[in-house]
mmCIF file of C-alpha atoms and ligand atoms in Angstrom:
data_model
loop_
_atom_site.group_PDB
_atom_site.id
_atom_site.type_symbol
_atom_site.label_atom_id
_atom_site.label_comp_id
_atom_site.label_asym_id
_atom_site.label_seq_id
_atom_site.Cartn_x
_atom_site.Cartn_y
_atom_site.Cartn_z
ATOM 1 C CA UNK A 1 93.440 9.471 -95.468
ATOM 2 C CA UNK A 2 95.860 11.882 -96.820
ATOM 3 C CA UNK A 3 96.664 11.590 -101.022
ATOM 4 C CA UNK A 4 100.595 10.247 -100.667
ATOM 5 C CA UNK A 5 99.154 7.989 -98.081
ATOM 6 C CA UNK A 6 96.362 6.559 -100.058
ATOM 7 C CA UNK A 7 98.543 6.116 -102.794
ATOM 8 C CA UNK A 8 101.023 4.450 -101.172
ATOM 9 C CA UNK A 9 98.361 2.054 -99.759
ATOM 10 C CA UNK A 10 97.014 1.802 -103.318
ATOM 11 C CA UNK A 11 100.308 1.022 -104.193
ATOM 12 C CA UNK A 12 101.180 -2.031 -102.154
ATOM 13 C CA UNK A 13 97.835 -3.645 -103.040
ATOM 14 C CA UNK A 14 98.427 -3.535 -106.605
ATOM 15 C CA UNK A 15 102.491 -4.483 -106.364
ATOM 16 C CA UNK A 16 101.065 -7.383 -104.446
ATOM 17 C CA UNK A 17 97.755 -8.442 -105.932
ATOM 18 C CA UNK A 18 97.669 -11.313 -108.913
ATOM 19 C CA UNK A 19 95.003 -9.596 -110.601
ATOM 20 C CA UNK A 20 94.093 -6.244 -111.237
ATOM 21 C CA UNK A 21 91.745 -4.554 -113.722
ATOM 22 C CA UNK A 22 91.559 -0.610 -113.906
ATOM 23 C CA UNK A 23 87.308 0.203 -114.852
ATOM 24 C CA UNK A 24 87.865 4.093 -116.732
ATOM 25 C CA UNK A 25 85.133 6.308 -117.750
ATOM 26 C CA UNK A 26 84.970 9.668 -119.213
ATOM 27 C CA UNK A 27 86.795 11.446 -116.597
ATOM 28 C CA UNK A 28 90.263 9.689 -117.473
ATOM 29 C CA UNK A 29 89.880 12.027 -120.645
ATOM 30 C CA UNK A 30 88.724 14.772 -119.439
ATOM 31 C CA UNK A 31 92.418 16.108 -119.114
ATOM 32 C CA UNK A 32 92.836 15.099 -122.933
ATOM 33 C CA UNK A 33 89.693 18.012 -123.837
ATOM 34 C CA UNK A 34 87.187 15.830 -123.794
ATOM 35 C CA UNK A 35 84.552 16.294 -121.707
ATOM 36 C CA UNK A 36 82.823 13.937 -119.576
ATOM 37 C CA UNK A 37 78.674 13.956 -119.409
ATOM 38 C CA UNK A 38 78.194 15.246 -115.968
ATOM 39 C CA UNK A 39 80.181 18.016 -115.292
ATOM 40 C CA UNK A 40 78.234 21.229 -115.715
ATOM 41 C CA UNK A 41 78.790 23.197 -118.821
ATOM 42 C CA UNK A 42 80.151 22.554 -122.661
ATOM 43 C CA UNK A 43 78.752 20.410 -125.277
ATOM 44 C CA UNK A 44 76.826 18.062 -123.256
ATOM 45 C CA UNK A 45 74.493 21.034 -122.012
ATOM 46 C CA UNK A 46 74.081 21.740 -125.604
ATOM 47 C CA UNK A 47 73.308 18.024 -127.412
ATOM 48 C CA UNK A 48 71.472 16.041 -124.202
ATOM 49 C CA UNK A 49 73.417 12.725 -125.133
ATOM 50 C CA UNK A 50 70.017 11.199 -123.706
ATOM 51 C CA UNK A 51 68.597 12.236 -126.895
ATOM 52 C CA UNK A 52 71.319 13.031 -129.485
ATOM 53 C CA UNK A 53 72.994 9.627 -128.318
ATOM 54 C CA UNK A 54 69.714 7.539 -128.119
ATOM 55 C CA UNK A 55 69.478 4.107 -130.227
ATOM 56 C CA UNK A 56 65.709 4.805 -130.840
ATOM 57 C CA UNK A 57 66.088 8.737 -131.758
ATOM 58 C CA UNK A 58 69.034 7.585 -134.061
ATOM 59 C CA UNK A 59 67.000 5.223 -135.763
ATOM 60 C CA UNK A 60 64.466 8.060 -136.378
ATOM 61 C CA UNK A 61 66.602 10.994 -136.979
ATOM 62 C CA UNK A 62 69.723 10.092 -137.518
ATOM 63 C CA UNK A 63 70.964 13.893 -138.806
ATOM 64 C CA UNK A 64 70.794 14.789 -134.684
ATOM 65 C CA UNK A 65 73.950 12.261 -133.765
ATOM 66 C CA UNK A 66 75.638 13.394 -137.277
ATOM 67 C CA UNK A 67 74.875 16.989 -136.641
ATOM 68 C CA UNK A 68 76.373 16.926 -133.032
ATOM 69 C CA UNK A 69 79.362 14.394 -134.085
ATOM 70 C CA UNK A 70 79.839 17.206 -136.830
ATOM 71 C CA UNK A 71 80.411 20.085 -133.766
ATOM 72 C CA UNK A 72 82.213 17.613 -131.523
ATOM 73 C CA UNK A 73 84.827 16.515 -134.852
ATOM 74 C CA UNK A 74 87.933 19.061 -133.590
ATOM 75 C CA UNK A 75 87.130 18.334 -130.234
ATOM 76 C CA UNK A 76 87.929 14.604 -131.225
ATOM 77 C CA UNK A 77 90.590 14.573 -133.437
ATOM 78 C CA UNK A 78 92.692 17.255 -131.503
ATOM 79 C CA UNK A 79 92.321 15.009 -128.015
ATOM 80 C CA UNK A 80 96.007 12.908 -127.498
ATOM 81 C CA UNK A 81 95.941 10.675 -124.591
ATOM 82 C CA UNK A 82 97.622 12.538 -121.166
ATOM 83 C CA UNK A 83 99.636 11.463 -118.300
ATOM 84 C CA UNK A 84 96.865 9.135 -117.000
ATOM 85 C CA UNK A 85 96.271 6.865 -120.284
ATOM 86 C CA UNK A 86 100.471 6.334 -120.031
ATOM 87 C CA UNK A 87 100.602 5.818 -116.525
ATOM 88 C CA UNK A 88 98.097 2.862 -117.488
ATOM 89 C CA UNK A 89 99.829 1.744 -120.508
ATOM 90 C CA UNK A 90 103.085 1.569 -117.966
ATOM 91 C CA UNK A 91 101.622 -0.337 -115.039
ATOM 92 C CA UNK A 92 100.603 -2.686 -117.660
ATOM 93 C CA UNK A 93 103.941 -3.129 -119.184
ATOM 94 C CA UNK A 94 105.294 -3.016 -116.088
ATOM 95 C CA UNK A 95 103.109 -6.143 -115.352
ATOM 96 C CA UNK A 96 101.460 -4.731 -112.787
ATOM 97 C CA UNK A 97 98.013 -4.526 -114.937
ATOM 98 C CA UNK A 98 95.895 -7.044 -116.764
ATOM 99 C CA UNK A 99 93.738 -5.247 -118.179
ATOM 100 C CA UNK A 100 91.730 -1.760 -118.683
ATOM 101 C CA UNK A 101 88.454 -1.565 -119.165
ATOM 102 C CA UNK A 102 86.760 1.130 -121.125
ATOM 103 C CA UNK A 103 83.542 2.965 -121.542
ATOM 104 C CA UNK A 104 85.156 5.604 -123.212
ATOM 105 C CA UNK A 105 84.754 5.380 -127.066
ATOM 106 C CA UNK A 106 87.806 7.645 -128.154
ATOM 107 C CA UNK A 107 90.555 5.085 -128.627
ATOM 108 C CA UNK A 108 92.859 7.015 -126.208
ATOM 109 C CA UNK A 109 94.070 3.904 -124.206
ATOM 110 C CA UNK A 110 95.506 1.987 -127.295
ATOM 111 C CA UNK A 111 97.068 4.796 -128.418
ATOM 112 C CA UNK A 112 98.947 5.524 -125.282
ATOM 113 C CA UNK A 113 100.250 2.350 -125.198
ATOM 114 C CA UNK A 114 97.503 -0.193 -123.198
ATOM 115 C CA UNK A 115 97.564 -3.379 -125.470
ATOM 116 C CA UNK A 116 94.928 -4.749 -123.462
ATOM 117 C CA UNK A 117 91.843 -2.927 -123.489
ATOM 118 C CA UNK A 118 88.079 -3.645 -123.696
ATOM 119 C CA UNK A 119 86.196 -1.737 -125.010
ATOM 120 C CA UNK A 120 82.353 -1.335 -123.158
ATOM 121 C CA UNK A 121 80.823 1.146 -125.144
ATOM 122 C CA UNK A 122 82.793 0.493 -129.030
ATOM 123 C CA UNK A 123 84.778 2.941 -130.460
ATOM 124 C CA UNK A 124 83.724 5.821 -131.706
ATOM 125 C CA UNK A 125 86.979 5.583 -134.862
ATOM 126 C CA UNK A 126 84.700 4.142 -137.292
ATOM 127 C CA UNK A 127 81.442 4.186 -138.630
ATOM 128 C CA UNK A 128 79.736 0.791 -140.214
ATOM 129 C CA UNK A 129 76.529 0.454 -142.247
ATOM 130 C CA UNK A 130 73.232 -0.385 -140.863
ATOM 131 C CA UNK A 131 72.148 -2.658 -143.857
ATOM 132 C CA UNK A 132 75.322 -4.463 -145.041
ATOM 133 C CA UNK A 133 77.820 -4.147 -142.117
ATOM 134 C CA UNK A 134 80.721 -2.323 -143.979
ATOM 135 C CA UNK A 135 82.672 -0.754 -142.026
ATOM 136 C CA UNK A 136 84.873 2.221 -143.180
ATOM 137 C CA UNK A 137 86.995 5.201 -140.610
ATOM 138 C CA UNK A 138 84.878 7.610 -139.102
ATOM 139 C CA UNK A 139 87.130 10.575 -141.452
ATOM 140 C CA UNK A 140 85.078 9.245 -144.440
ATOM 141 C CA UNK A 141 81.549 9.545 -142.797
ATOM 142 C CA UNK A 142 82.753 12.951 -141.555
ATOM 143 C CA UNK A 143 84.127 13.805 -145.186
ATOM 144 C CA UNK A 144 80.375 13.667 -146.661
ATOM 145 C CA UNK A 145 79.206 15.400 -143.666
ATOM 146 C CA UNK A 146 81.779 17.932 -144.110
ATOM 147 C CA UNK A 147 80.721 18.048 -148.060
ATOM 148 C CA UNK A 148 76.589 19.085 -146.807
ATOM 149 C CA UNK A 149 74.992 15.610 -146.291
ATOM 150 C CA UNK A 150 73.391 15.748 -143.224
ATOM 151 C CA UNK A 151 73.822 11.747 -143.140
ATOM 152 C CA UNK A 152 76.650 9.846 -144.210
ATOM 153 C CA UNK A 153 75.924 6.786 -146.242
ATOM 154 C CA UNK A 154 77.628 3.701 -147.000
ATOM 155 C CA UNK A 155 79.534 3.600 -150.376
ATOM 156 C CA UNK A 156 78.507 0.155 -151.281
ATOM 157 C CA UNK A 157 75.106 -0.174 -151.001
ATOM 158 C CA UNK A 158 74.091 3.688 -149.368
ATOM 159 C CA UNK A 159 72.486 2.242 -146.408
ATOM 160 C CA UNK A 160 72.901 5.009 -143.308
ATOM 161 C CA UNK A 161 76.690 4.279 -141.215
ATOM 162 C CA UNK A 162 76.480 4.409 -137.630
ATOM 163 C CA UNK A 163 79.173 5.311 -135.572
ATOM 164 C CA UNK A 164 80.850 2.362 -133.831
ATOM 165 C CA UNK A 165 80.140 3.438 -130.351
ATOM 166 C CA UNK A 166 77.292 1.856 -128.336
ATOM 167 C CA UNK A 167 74.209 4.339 -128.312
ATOM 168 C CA UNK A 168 72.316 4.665 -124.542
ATOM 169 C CA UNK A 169 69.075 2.030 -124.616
ATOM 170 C CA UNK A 170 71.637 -0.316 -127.197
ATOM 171 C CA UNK A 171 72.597 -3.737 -125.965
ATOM 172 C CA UNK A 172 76.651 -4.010 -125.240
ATOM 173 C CA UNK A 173 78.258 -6.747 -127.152
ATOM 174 C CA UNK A 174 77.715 -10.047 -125.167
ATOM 175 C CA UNK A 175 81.348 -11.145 -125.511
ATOM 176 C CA UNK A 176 82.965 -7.536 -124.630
ATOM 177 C CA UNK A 177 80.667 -7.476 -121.521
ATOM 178 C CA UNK A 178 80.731 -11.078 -120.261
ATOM 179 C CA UNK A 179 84.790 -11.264 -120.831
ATOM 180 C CA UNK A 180 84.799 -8.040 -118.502
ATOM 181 C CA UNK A 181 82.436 -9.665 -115.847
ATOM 182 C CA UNK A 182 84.645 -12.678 -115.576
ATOM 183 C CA UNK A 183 88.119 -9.876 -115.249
ATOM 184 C CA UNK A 184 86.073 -8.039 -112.736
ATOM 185 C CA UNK A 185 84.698 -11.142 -110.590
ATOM 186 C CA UNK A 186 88.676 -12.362 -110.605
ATOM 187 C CA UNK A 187 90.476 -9.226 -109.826
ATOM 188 C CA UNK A 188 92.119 -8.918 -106.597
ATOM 189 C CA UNK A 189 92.133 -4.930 -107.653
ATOM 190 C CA UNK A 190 90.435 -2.807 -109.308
ATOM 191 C CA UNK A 191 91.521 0.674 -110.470
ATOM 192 C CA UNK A 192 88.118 2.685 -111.111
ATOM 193 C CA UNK A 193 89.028 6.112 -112.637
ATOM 194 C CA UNK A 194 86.887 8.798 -113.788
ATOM 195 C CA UNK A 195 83.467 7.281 -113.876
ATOM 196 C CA UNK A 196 80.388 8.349 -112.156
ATOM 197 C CA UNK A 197 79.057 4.459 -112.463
ATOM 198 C CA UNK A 198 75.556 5.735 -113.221
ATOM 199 C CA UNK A 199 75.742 4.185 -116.703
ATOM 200 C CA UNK A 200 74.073 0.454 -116.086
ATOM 201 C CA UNK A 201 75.271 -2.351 -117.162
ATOM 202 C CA UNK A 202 78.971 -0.938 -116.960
ATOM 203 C CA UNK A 203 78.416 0.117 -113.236
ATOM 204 C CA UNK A 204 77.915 -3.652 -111.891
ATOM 205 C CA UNK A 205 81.267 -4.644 -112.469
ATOM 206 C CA UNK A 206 82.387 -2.598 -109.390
ATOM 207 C CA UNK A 207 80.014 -4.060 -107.403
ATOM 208 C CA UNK A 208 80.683 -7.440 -108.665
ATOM 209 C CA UNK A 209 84.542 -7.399 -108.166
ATOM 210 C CA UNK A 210 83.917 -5.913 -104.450
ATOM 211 C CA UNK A 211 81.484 -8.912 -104.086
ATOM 212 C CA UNK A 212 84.179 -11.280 -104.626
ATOM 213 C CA UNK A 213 86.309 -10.158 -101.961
ATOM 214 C CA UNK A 214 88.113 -7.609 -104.438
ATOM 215 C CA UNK A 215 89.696 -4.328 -103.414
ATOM 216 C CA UNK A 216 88.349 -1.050 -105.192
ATOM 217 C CA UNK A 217 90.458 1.869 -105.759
ATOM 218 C CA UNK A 218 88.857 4.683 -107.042
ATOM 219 C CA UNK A 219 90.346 7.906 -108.800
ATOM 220 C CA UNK A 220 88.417 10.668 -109.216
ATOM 221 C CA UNK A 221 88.095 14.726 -107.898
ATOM 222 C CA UNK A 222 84.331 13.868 -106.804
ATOM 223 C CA UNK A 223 83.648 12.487 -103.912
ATOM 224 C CA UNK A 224 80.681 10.765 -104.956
ATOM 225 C CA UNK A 225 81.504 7.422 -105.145
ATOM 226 C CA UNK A 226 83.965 7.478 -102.021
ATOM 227 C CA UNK A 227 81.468 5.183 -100.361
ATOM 228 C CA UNK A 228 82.464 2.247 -102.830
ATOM 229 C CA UNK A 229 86.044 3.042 -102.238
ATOM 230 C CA UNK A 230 88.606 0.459 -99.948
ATOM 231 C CA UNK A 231 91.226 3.323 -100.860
ATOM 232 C CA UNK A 232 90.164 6.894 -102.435
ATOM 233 C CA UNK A 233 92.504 9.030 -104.750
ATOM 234 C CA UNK A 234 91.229 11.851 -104.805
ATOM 235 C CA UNK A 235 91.879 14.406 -107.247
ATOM 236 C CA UNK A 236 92.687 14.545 -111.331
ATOM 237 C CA UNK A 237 93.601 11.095 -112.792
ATOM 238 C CA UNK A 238 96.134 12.839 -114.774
ATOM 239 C CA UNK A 239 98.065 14.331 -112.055
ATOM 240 C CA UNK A 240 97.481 11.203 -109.383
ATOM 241 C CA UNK A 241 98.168 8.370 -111.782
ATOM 242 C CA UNK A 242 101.680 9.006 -112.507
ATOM 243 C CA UNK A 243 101.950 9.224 -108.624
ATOM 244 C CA UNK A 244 100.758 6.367 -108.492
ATOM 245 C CA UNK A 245 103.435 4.327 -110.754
ATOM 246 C CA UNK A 246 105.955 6.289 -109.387
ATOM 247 C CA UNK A 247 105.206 4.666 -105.866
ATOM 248 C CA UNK A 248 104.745 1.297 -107.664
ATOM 249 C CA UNK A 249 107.948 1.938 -108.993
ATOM 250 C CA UNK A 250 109.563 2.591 -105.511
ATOM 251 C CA UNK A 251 107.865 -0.318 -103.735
ATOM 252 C CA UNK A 252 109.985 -2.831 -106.548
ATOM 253 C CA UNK A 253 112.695 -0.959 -106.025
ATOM 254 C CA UNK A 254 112.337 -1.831 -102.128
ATOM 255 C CA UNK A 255 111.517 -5.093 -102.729
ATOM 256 C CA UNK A 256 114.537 -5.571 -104.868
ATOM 257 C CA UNK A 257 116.779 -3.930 -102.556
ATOM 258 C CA UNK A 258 115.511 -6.763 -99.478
ATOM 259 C CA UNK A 259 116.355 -9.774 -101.325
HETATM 260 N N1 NAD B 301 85.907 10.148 -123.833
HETATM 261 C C1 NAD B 301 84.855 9.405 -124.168
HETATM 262 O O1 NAD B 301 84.954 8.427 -124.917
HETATM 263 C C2 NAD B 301 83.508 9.768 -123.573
HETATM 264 C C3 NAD B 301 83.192 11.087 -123.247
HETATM 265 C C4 NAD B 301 81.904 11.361 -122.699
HETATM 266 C C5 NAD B 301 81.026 10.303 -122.483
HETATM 267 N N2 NAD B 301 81.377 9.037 -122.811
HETATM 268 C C6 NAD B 301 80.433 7.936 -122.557
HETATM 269 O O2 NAD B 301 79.436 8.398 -121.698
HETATM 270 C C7 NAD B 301 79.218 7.611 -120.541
HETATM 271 C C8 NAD B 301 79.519 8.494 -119.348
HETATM 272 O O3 NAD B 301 79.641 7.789 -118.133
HETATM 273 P P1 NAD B 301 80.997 7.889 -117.319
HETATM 274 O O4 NAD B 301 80.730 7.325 -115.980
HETATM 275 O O5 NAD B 301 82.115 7.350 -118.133
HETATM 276 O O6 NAD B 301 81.290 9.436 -117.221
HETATM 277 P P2 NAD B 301 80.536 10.556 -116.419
HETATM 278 O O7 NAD B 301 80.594 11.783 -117.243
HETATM 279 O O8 NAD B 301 79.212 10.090 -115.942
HETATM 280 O O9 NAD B 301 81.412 10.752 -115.102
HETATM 281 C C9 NAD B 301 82.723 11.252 -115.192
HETATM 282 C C10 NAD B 301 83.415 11.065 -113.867
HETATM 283 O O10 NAD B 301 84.760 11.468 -114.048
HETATM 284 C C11 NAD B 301 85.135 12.325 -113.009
HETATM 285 N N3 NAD B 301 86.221 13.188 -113.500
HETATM 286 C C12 NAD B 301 86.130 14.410 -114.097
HETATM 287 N N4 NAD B 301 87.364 14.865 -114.380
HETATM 288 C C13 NAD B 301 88.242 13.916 -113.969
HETATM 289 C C14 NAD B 301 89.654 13.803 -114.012
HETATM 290 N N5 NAD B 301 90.422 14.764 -114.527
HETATM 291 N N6 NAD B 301 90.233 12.689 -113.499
HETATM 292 C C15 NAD B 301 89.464 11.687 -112.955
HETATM 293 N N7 NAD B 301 88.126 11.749 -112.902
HETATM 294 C C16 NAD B 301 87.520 12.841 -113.409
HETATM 295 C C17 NAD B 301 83.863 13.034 -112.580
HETATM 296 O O11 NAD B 301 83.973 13.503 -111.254
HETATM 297 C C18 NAD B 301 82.834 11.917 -112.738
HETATM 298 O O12 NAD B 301 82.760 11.131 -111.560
HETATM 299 C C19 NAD B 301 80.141 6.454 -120.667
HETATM 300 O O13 NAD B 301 79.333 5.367 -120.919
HETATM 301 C C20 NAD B 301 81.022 6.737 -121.883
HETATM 302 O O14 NAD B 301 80.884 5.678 -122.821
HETATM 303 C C21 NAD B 301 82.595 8.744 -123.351
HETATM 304 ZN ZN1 ZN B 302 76.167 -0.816 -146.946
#
């Protein structure tokens, strides 16, 4: 299927569908400089997030997350959300979208707009402390490491902060993760954008919503997760996804125009 005919397949199902949910991943900000964990190259050849994002390692060594969070800091604070997070925030406020969810960790979504997001993996905008809970922005933890501690500690009672963002072999948050099964079992659509779905449990919900009879729509320039796919858009979320509310857009205008 050609792209403008996928998307304006993609289209009608989600102008028409009661429910749809768009599942993002790392690719969605990939066009914002962050990259994602499987393409080749970058930071993620240098710090194996297998080992500088491991629970256990962290709670042996936690200087390895802090020293890579130190190199990845510009990387994160210069990222904006791009044309894909606002398409997304607009298909929502164009009531189109109930929800987005996330395992990204950089809080691009809310700031582009999306008032309904949840949040997989945490967010990686600030840090807590593993003995009393405090939690304080992630600019302060990166302030002491900044100043030559190679791990920032809580102000209150100096217990080690943690970064907000779910480490690999971590436990999600039960509520996060069982509010997102029930979206996904109950969408009619789902958007999936920019994730490889390697990353277990997050990669069940696409299986569960196609389970239940729901349609999957999947964004992405790799082709390999076409096989999950009702309709594949293929290509760069930021230069497909304002496509696609643009043919959203036209499809109400049609609609309109019949009555
Ligand atoms: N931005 C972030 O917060 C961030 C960044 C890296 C990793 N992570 C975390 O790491 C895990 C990685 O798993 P994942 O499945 O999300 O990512 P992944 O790295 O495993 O897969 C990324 C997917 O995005 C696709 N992609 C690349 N560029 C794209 C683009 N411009 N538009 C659309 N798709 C594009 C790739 O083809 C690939 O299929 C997640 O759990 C996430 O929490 C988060
Ligand atoms: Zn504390």
């Amino acid at each position: 299927m050609e792209l403008d005919e996928a998307l304006r397949k993609a289209a009608d199902l989600i102008v028409n569908a009661s429910s749809v949910v768009a599942f993002t991943g790392a690719g969605i900000s990939v066009e914002s400089g962050i990259p994602d964990f499987r393409s080749s190259g970058g930071l993620w050849s240098k710090y194996d997030p297998e080992v500088y994002c491991n629970y256990s390692v962290f709670k042996q060594k936690p200087e390895l997350f802090w020293k890579m969070a130190v190199d990845m800091q510009s990387t994160m604070a210069e990222a904006q959300p791009n044309p894909a997070h606002y398409a997304l925030a607009e298909l929502e406020s164009m009531g189109y979208l109930k929800h987005v969810i996330t395992q990204n960790v950089d809080n691009l979504h809310q700031r582009a707009g999306s008032n309904k997001v949840r949040e997989l993996h945490g967010n990686g905008s600030t840090a807590s402390c593993m003995v009393c809970r405090s939690k304080v922005p992630i600019s302060e933890a990166m302030d002491q490491l900044n100043s030559g501690k190679s791990v920032p500690v809580c102000s209150r009672c100096g217990g080690v902060l943690r970064m907000d963002a779910i480490l690999f072999g971590e436990p999600l948050q039960s509520s996060v993760m069982e509010g997102s099964l029930r979206l996904a079992m109950f969408a009619e659509v789902m958007l999936v954008i920019g994730t490889s779905l390697v990353v277990s449990p997050a990669n069940s919900l696409v299986q569960l919503c196609k389970s239940n009879q729901g349609t999957i729509v999947i964004c992405d320039p790799s082709p390999a997760n076409s096989h999950l796919a009702h309709v594949m858009l293929r290509g760069n979320a930021g230069e497909v996804l304002p496509r696609l509310v643009q043919a959203c857009k036209a499809l109400r205008t049609k609609g309109k125009a019949q009555m």
